[in-house]
PDB file of C-alpha atoms in Angstrom:
ATOM      1  CA  MET A   1     -94.631  31.824  16.235  1.00 52.00           C
ATOM      2  CA  ASP A   2     -96.024  35.290  16.048  1.00 62.00           C
ATOM      3  CA  LEU A   3     -93.865  38.250  15.709  1.00 57.00           C
ATOM      4  CA  LYS A   4     -94.532  39.526  19.204  1.00 70.00           C
ATOM      5  CA  ALA A   5     -93.524  36.371  20.596  1.00 72.00           C
ATOM      6  CA  LEU A   6     -90.123  36.090  18.670  1.00 59.00           C
ATOM      7  CA  TYR A   7     -89.440  39.826  19.780  1.00 64.00           C
ATOM      8  CA  ASN A   8     -89.848  38.902  23.339  1.00 86.00           C
ATOM      9  CA  GLN A   9     -87.695  35.800  23.163  1.00 88.00           C
ATOM     10  CA  ILE A  10     -85.029  38.045  21.524  1.00 88.00           C
ATOM     11  CA  ILE A  11     -85.172  40.683  24.104  1.00 88.00           C
ATOM     12  CA  VAL A  12     -85.311  37.511  27.040  1.00 89.00           C
ATOM     13  CA  GLU A  13     -81.812  35.814  25.352  1.00 92.00           C
ATOM     14  CA  ASN A  14     -79.952  39.176  24.831  1.00 89.00           C
ATOM     15  CA  SER A  15     -80.477  40.232  28.411  1.00 90.00           C
ATOM     16  CA  ARG A  16     -78.827  37.018  29.435  1.00 91.00           C
ATOM     17  CA  ALA A  17     -76.003  36.856  26.971  1.00 93.00           C
ATOM     18  CA  VAL A  18     -72.412  37.658  28.295  1.00 95.00           C
ATOM     19  CA  HIS A  19     -70.578  37.600  24.972  1.00 96.00           C
ATOM     20  CA  ASN A  20     -70.654  41.682  25.494  1.00 97.00           C
ATOM     21  CA  ARG A  21     -70.299  42.009  29.105  1.00 97.00           C
ATOM     22  CA  HIS A  22     -66.639  42.483  29.489  1.00 97.00           C
ATOM     23  CA  LYS A  23     -64.351  45.107  30.307  1.00 97.00           C
ATOM     24  CA  VAL A  24     -62.278  46.537  27.125  1.00 98.00           C
ATOM     25  CA  GLU A  25     -58.656  46.609  27.467  1.00 96.00           C
ATOM     26  CA  HIS A  26     -57.018  49.731  26.571  1.00 96.00           C
ATOM     27  CA  ALA A  27     -60.482  51.609  26.032  1.00 97.00           C
ATOM     28  CA  THR A  28     -60.547  54.890  24.515  1.00 97.00           C
ATOM     29  CA  ALA A  29     -63.771  56.036  25.859  1.00 97.00           C
ATOM     30  CA  VAL A  30     -65.370  54.500  29.281  1.00 97.00           C
ATOM     31  CA  LEU A  31     -68.356  56.369  30.211  1.00 97.00           C
ATOM     32  CA  GLU A  32     -71.376  55.286  32.792  1.00 97.00           C
ATOM     33  CA  GLY A  33     -75.042  55.717  32.004  1.00 96.00           C
ATOM     34  CA  VAL A  34     -77.891  55.575  34.580  1.00 95.00           C
ATOM     35  CA  ASN A  35     -81.659  55.593  34.877  1.00 91.00           C
ATOM     36  CA  PRO A  36     -82.408  57.198  38.102  1.00 88.00           C
ATOM     37  CA  SER A  37     -86.144  56.249  37.828  1.00 85.00           C
ATOM     38  CA  CYS A  38     -85.591  52.563  37.675  1.00 85.00           C
ATOM     39  CA  GLY A  39     -82.183  51.835  38.838  1.00 90.00           C
ATOM     40  CA  ASP A  40     -80.713  50.576  35.291  1.00 95.00           C
ATOM     41  CA  ASP A  41     -76.916  51.253  35.716  1.00 96.00           C
ATOM     42  CA  ILE A  42     -74.255  50.428  33.005  1.00 97.00           C
ATOM     43  CA  THR A  43     -70.923  51.493  31.845  1.00 98.00           C
ATOM     44  CA  LEU A  44     -70.249  51.407  28.509  1.00 98.00           C
ATOM     45  CA  GLU A  45     -66.404  50.907  27.333  1.00 98.00           C
ATOM     46  CA  LEU A  46     -65.236  51.594  23.633  1.00 98.00           C
ATOM     47  CA  LYS A  47     -61.812  51.013  22.001  1.00 98.00           C
ATOM     48  CA  VAL A  48     -61.955  53.419  18.870  1.00 97.00           C
ATOM     49  CA  SER A  49     -59.143  53.903  16.524  1.00 97.00           C
ATOM     50  CA  ASP A  50     -58.680  55.295  12.764  1.00 97.00           C
ATOM     51  CA  GLY A  51     -62.280  56.314  13.426  1.00 97.00           C
ATOM     52  CA  VAL A  52     -63.323  52.673  14.076  1.00 98.00           C
ATOM     53  CA  ILE A  53     -65.060  51.228  16.808  1.00 98.00           C
ATOM     54  CA  LYS A  54     -62.694  48.219  17.179  1.00 98.00           C
ATOM     55  CA  ASP A  55     -64.169  46.841  20.175  1.00 98.00           C
ATOM     56  CA  ALA A  56     -67.470  47.539  22.895  1.00 98.00           C
ATOM     57  CA  GLY A  57     -68.366  46.288  26.128  1.00 98.00           C
ATOM     58  CA  PHE A  58     -70.090  46.905  28.952  1.00 98.00           C
ATOM     59  CA  THR A  59     -70.881  46.063  32.744  1.00 98.00           C
ATOM     60  CA  GLY A  60     -73.734  46.879  34.761  1.00 96.00           C
ATOM     61  CA  THR A  61     -77.165  45.671  36.052  1.00 95.00           C
ATOM     62  CA  GLY A  62     -80.758  46.496  35.142  1.00 95.00           C
ATOM     63  CA  CYS A  63     -83.836  45.249  33.690  1.00 93.00           C
ATOM     64  CA  ALA A  64     -84.031  43.028  30.827  1.00 93.00           C
ATOM     65  CA  ILE A  65     -84.846  45.892  28.467  1.00 94.00           C
ATOM     66  CA  SER A  66     -81.706  48.143  29.307  1.00 96.00           C
ATOM     67  CA  GLN A  67     -79.296  44.959  29.029  1.00 97.00           C
ATOM     68  CA  ALA A  68     -80.759  43.694  26.021  1.00 96.00           C
ATOM     69  CA  SER A  69     -80.733  46.809  24.281  1.00 97.00           C
ATOM     70  CA  THR A  70     -77.052  47.331  25.457  1.00 98.00           C
ATOM     71  CA  SER A  71     -75.974  43.890  24.301  1.00 97.00           C
ATOM     72  CA  MET A  72     -77.749  44.000  20.774  1.00 97.00           C
ATOM     73  CA  MET A  73     -76.364  48.091  20.285  1.00 98.00           C
ATOM     74  CA  ILE A  74     -72.769  46.553  21.076  1.00 98.00           C
ATOM     75  CA  ASP A  75     -73.382  43.526  18.478  1.00 98.00           C
ATOM     76  CA  LEU A  76     -74.309  46.321  15.788  1.00 98.00           C
ATOM     77  CA  ILE A  77     -71.745  48.829  16.395  1.00 98.00           C
ATOM     78  CA  ALA A  78     -68.367  46.921  16.528  1.00 97.00           C
ATOM     79  CA  GLY A  79     -66.668  47.307  13.834  1.00 98.00           C
ATOM     80  CA  LYS A  80     -68.755  50.109  12.368  1.00 98.00           C
ATOM     81  CA  THR A  81     -67.177  53.813  11.784  1.00 98.00           C
ATOM     82  CA  VAL A  82     -68.140  56.489  14.589  1.00 98.00           C
ATOM     83  CA  GLU A  83     -70.139  57.835  11.506  1.00 98.00           C
ATOM     84  CA  GLU A  84     -71.674  54.610  11.055  1.00 98.00           C
ATOM     85  CA  ALA A  85     -72.537  54.296  14.562  1.00 98.00           C
ATOM     86  CA  LYS A  86     -73.927  57.763  14.899  1.00 98.00           C
ATOM     87  CA  ASN A  87     -76.223  57.152  11.802  1.00 98.00           C
ATOM     88  CA  LEU A  88     -77.480  54.027  13.814  1.00 98.00           C
ATOM     89  CA  ILE A  89     -78.243  56.122  16.941  1.00 98.00           C
ATOM     90  CA  THR A  90     -80.401  58.526  14.790  1.00 98.00           C
ATOM     91  CA  LEU A  91     -82.385  55.392  13.381  1.00 98.00           C
ATOM     92  CA  PHE A  92     -83.097  54.144  16.624  1.00 98.00           C
ATOM     93  CA  TYR A  93     -84.066  57.085  18.110  1.00 97.00           C
ATOM     94  CA  GLY A  94     -86.525  57.654  14.950  1.00 96.00           C
ATOM     95  CA  MET A  95     -87.407  53.965  15.631  1.00 96.00           C
ATOM     96  CA  ILE A  96     -88.129  54.354  19.430  1.00 94.00           C
ATOM     97  CA  LYS A  97     -89.814  57.848  19.021  1.00 92.00           C
ATOM     98  CA  GLY A  98     -92.239  56.253  16.572  1.00 91.00           C
ATOM     99  CA  ASP A  99     -91.193  58.664  13.663  1.00 93.00           C
ATOM    100  CA  ILE A 100     -89.597  55.944  11.685  1.00 94.00           C
ATOM    101  CA  THR A 101     -91.613  52.995  11.044  1.00 91.00           C
ATOM    102  CA  ASP A 102     -90.794  51.444   7.774  1.00 92.00           C
ATOM    103  CA  ASP A 103     -89.302  48.070   8.478  1.00 90.00           C
ATOM    104  CA  GLU A 104     -87.469  48.408   5.184  1.00 94.00           C
ATOM    105  CA  GLN A 105     -85.466  51.587   6.441  1.00 95.00           C
ATOM    106  CA  LEU A 106     -84.959  49.928   9.764  1.00 96.00           C
ATOM    107  CA  GLU A 107     -83.857  46.601   8.731  1.00 96.00           C
ATOM    108  CA  VAL A 108     -80.482  47.585   9.475  1.00 97.00           C
ATOM    109  CA  LEU A 109     -81.098  47.660  13.398  1.00 97.00           C
ATOM    110  CA  ASP A 110     -81.565  43.624  12.980  1.00 94.00           C
ATOM    111  CA  ASP A 111     -82.427  42.476  16.138  1.00 93.00           C
ATOM    112  CA  ILE A 112     -82.754  45.618  17.687  1.00 94.00           C
ATOM    113  CA  LEU A 113     -86.120  45.573  15.780  1.00 92.00           C
ATOM    114  CA  SER A 114     -87.202  43.856  18.627  1.00 91.00           C
ATOM    115  CA  LEU A 115     -87.472  46.959  20.680  1.00 93.00           C
ATOM    116  CA  LYS A 116     -89.971  48.588  18.269  1.00 91.00           C
ATOM    117  CA  GLY A 117     -92.992  48.029  20.341  1.00 87.00           C
ATOM    118  CA  ILE A 118     -91.181  50.014  23.218  1.00 86.00           C
ATOM    119  CA  SER A 119     -92.326  53.108  21.934  1.00 82.00           C
ATOM    120  CA  HIS A 120     -95.822  52.283  23.103  1.00 82.00           C
ATOM    121  CA  MET A 121     -94.684  51.999  26.565  1.00 85.00           C
ATOM    122  CA  PRO A 122     -93.413  55.436  27.775  1.00 83.00           C
ATOM    123  CA  GLY A 123     -92.110  53.916  31.032  1.00 82.00           C
ATOM    124  CA  ARG A 124     -89.791  51.510  29.294  1.00 89.00           C
ATOM    125  CA  VAL A 125     -88.428  54.007  26.676  1.00 92.00           C
ATOM    126  CA  LYS A 126     -85.748  55.181  29.293  1.00 92.00           C
ATOM    127  CA  CYS A 127     -84.628  51.511  29.704  1.00 93.00           C
ATOM    128  CA  ALA A 128     -84.030  51.045  25.785  1.00 95.00           C
ATOM    129  CA  VAL A 129     -82.631  54.350  25.014  1.00 96.00           C
ATOM    130  CA  LEU A 130     -79.883  54.472  28.377  1.00 97.00           C
ATOM    131  CA  ALA A 131     -77.060  52.409  26.528  1.00 97.00           C
ATOM    132  CA  TRP A 132     -77.693  54.616  22.849  1.00 98.00           C
ATOM    133  CA  HIS A 133     -77.845  57.777  24.903  1.00 97.00           C
ATOM    134  CA  THR A 134     -74.637  56.731  26.961  1.00 97.00           C
ATOM    135  CA  LEU A 135     -72.690  55.634  23.431  1.00 98.00           C
ATOM    136  CA  GLU A 136     -73.867  59.168  21.810  1.00 97.00           C
ATOM    137  CA  GLU A 137     -71.941  61.081  24.830  1.00 97.00           C
ATOM    138  CA  ALA A 138     -68.824  58.769  24.337  1.00 97.00           C
ATOM    139  CA  LEU A 139     -68.649  59.177  20.884  1.00 97.00           C
ATOM    140  CA  ASP A 140     -68.820  62.949  21.749  1.00 95.00           C
ATOM    141  CA  GLY A 141     -66.009  62.522  24.355  1.00 90.00           C
ATOM    142  CA  LYS A 142     -68.051  62.998  27.229  1.00 85.00           C
ATOM    143  CA  THR A 143     -66.557  61.531  30.463  1.00 75.00           C
ATOM    144  CA  GLU A 144     -69.459  62.464  32.902  1.00 68.00           C
ATOM    145  CA  PRO A 145     -71.982  59.873  34.067  1.00 59.00           C
ATOM    146  CA  LYS A 146     -74.752  60.253  31.846  1.00 53.00           C
ATOM    147  CA  GLY A 147     -78.404  59.898  32.866  1.00 56.00           C
ATOM    148  CA  CYS A 148     -81.642  59.527  31.411  1.00 56.00           C
ATOM    149  CA  SER A 149     -84.093  62.445  32.527  1.00 49.00           C
ATOM    150  CA  ASP A 150     -87.471  62.766  32.580  1.00 45.00           C
ATOM    151  CA  GLY A 151     -88.867  63.792  28.895  1.00 44.00           C
ATOM    152  CA  GLU A 152     -85.182  63.011  27.209  1.00 52.00           C
ATOM    153  CA  LEU A 153     -85.221  60.933  24.252  1.00 55.00           C
TER     154      LEU A 153
END
């Protein structure tokens, strides 16, 4: 199987995965993220205690890329400190923008590397980053719905 086919399989499997689709009991942060250009809509729920993301889940609908990105992001940040999660956000943005291309540096992103090629599809970038913008805002204490506007990354 070539790398592109493997990445496509990872995206499809994660877009259908249900293990992260749940509300979080006693969530400390709940934030909606909306992509008005295509209709992707997620609600991210986090339970942060002592600076550690103890639990995370999401509900919502959207394309395969937005749903897969959200699920893989949750897999990656669960159990991490808020600072570690913020570093992963920065690394993810660098990958999506095409600023960070070194696979060795990006290997910490695990399955999220399957989204690396999205940087060449501007119309899909907003789908991939929606959850990450929402996470960033939630970790910064925002409570208003987060939208992905044109040109934002």
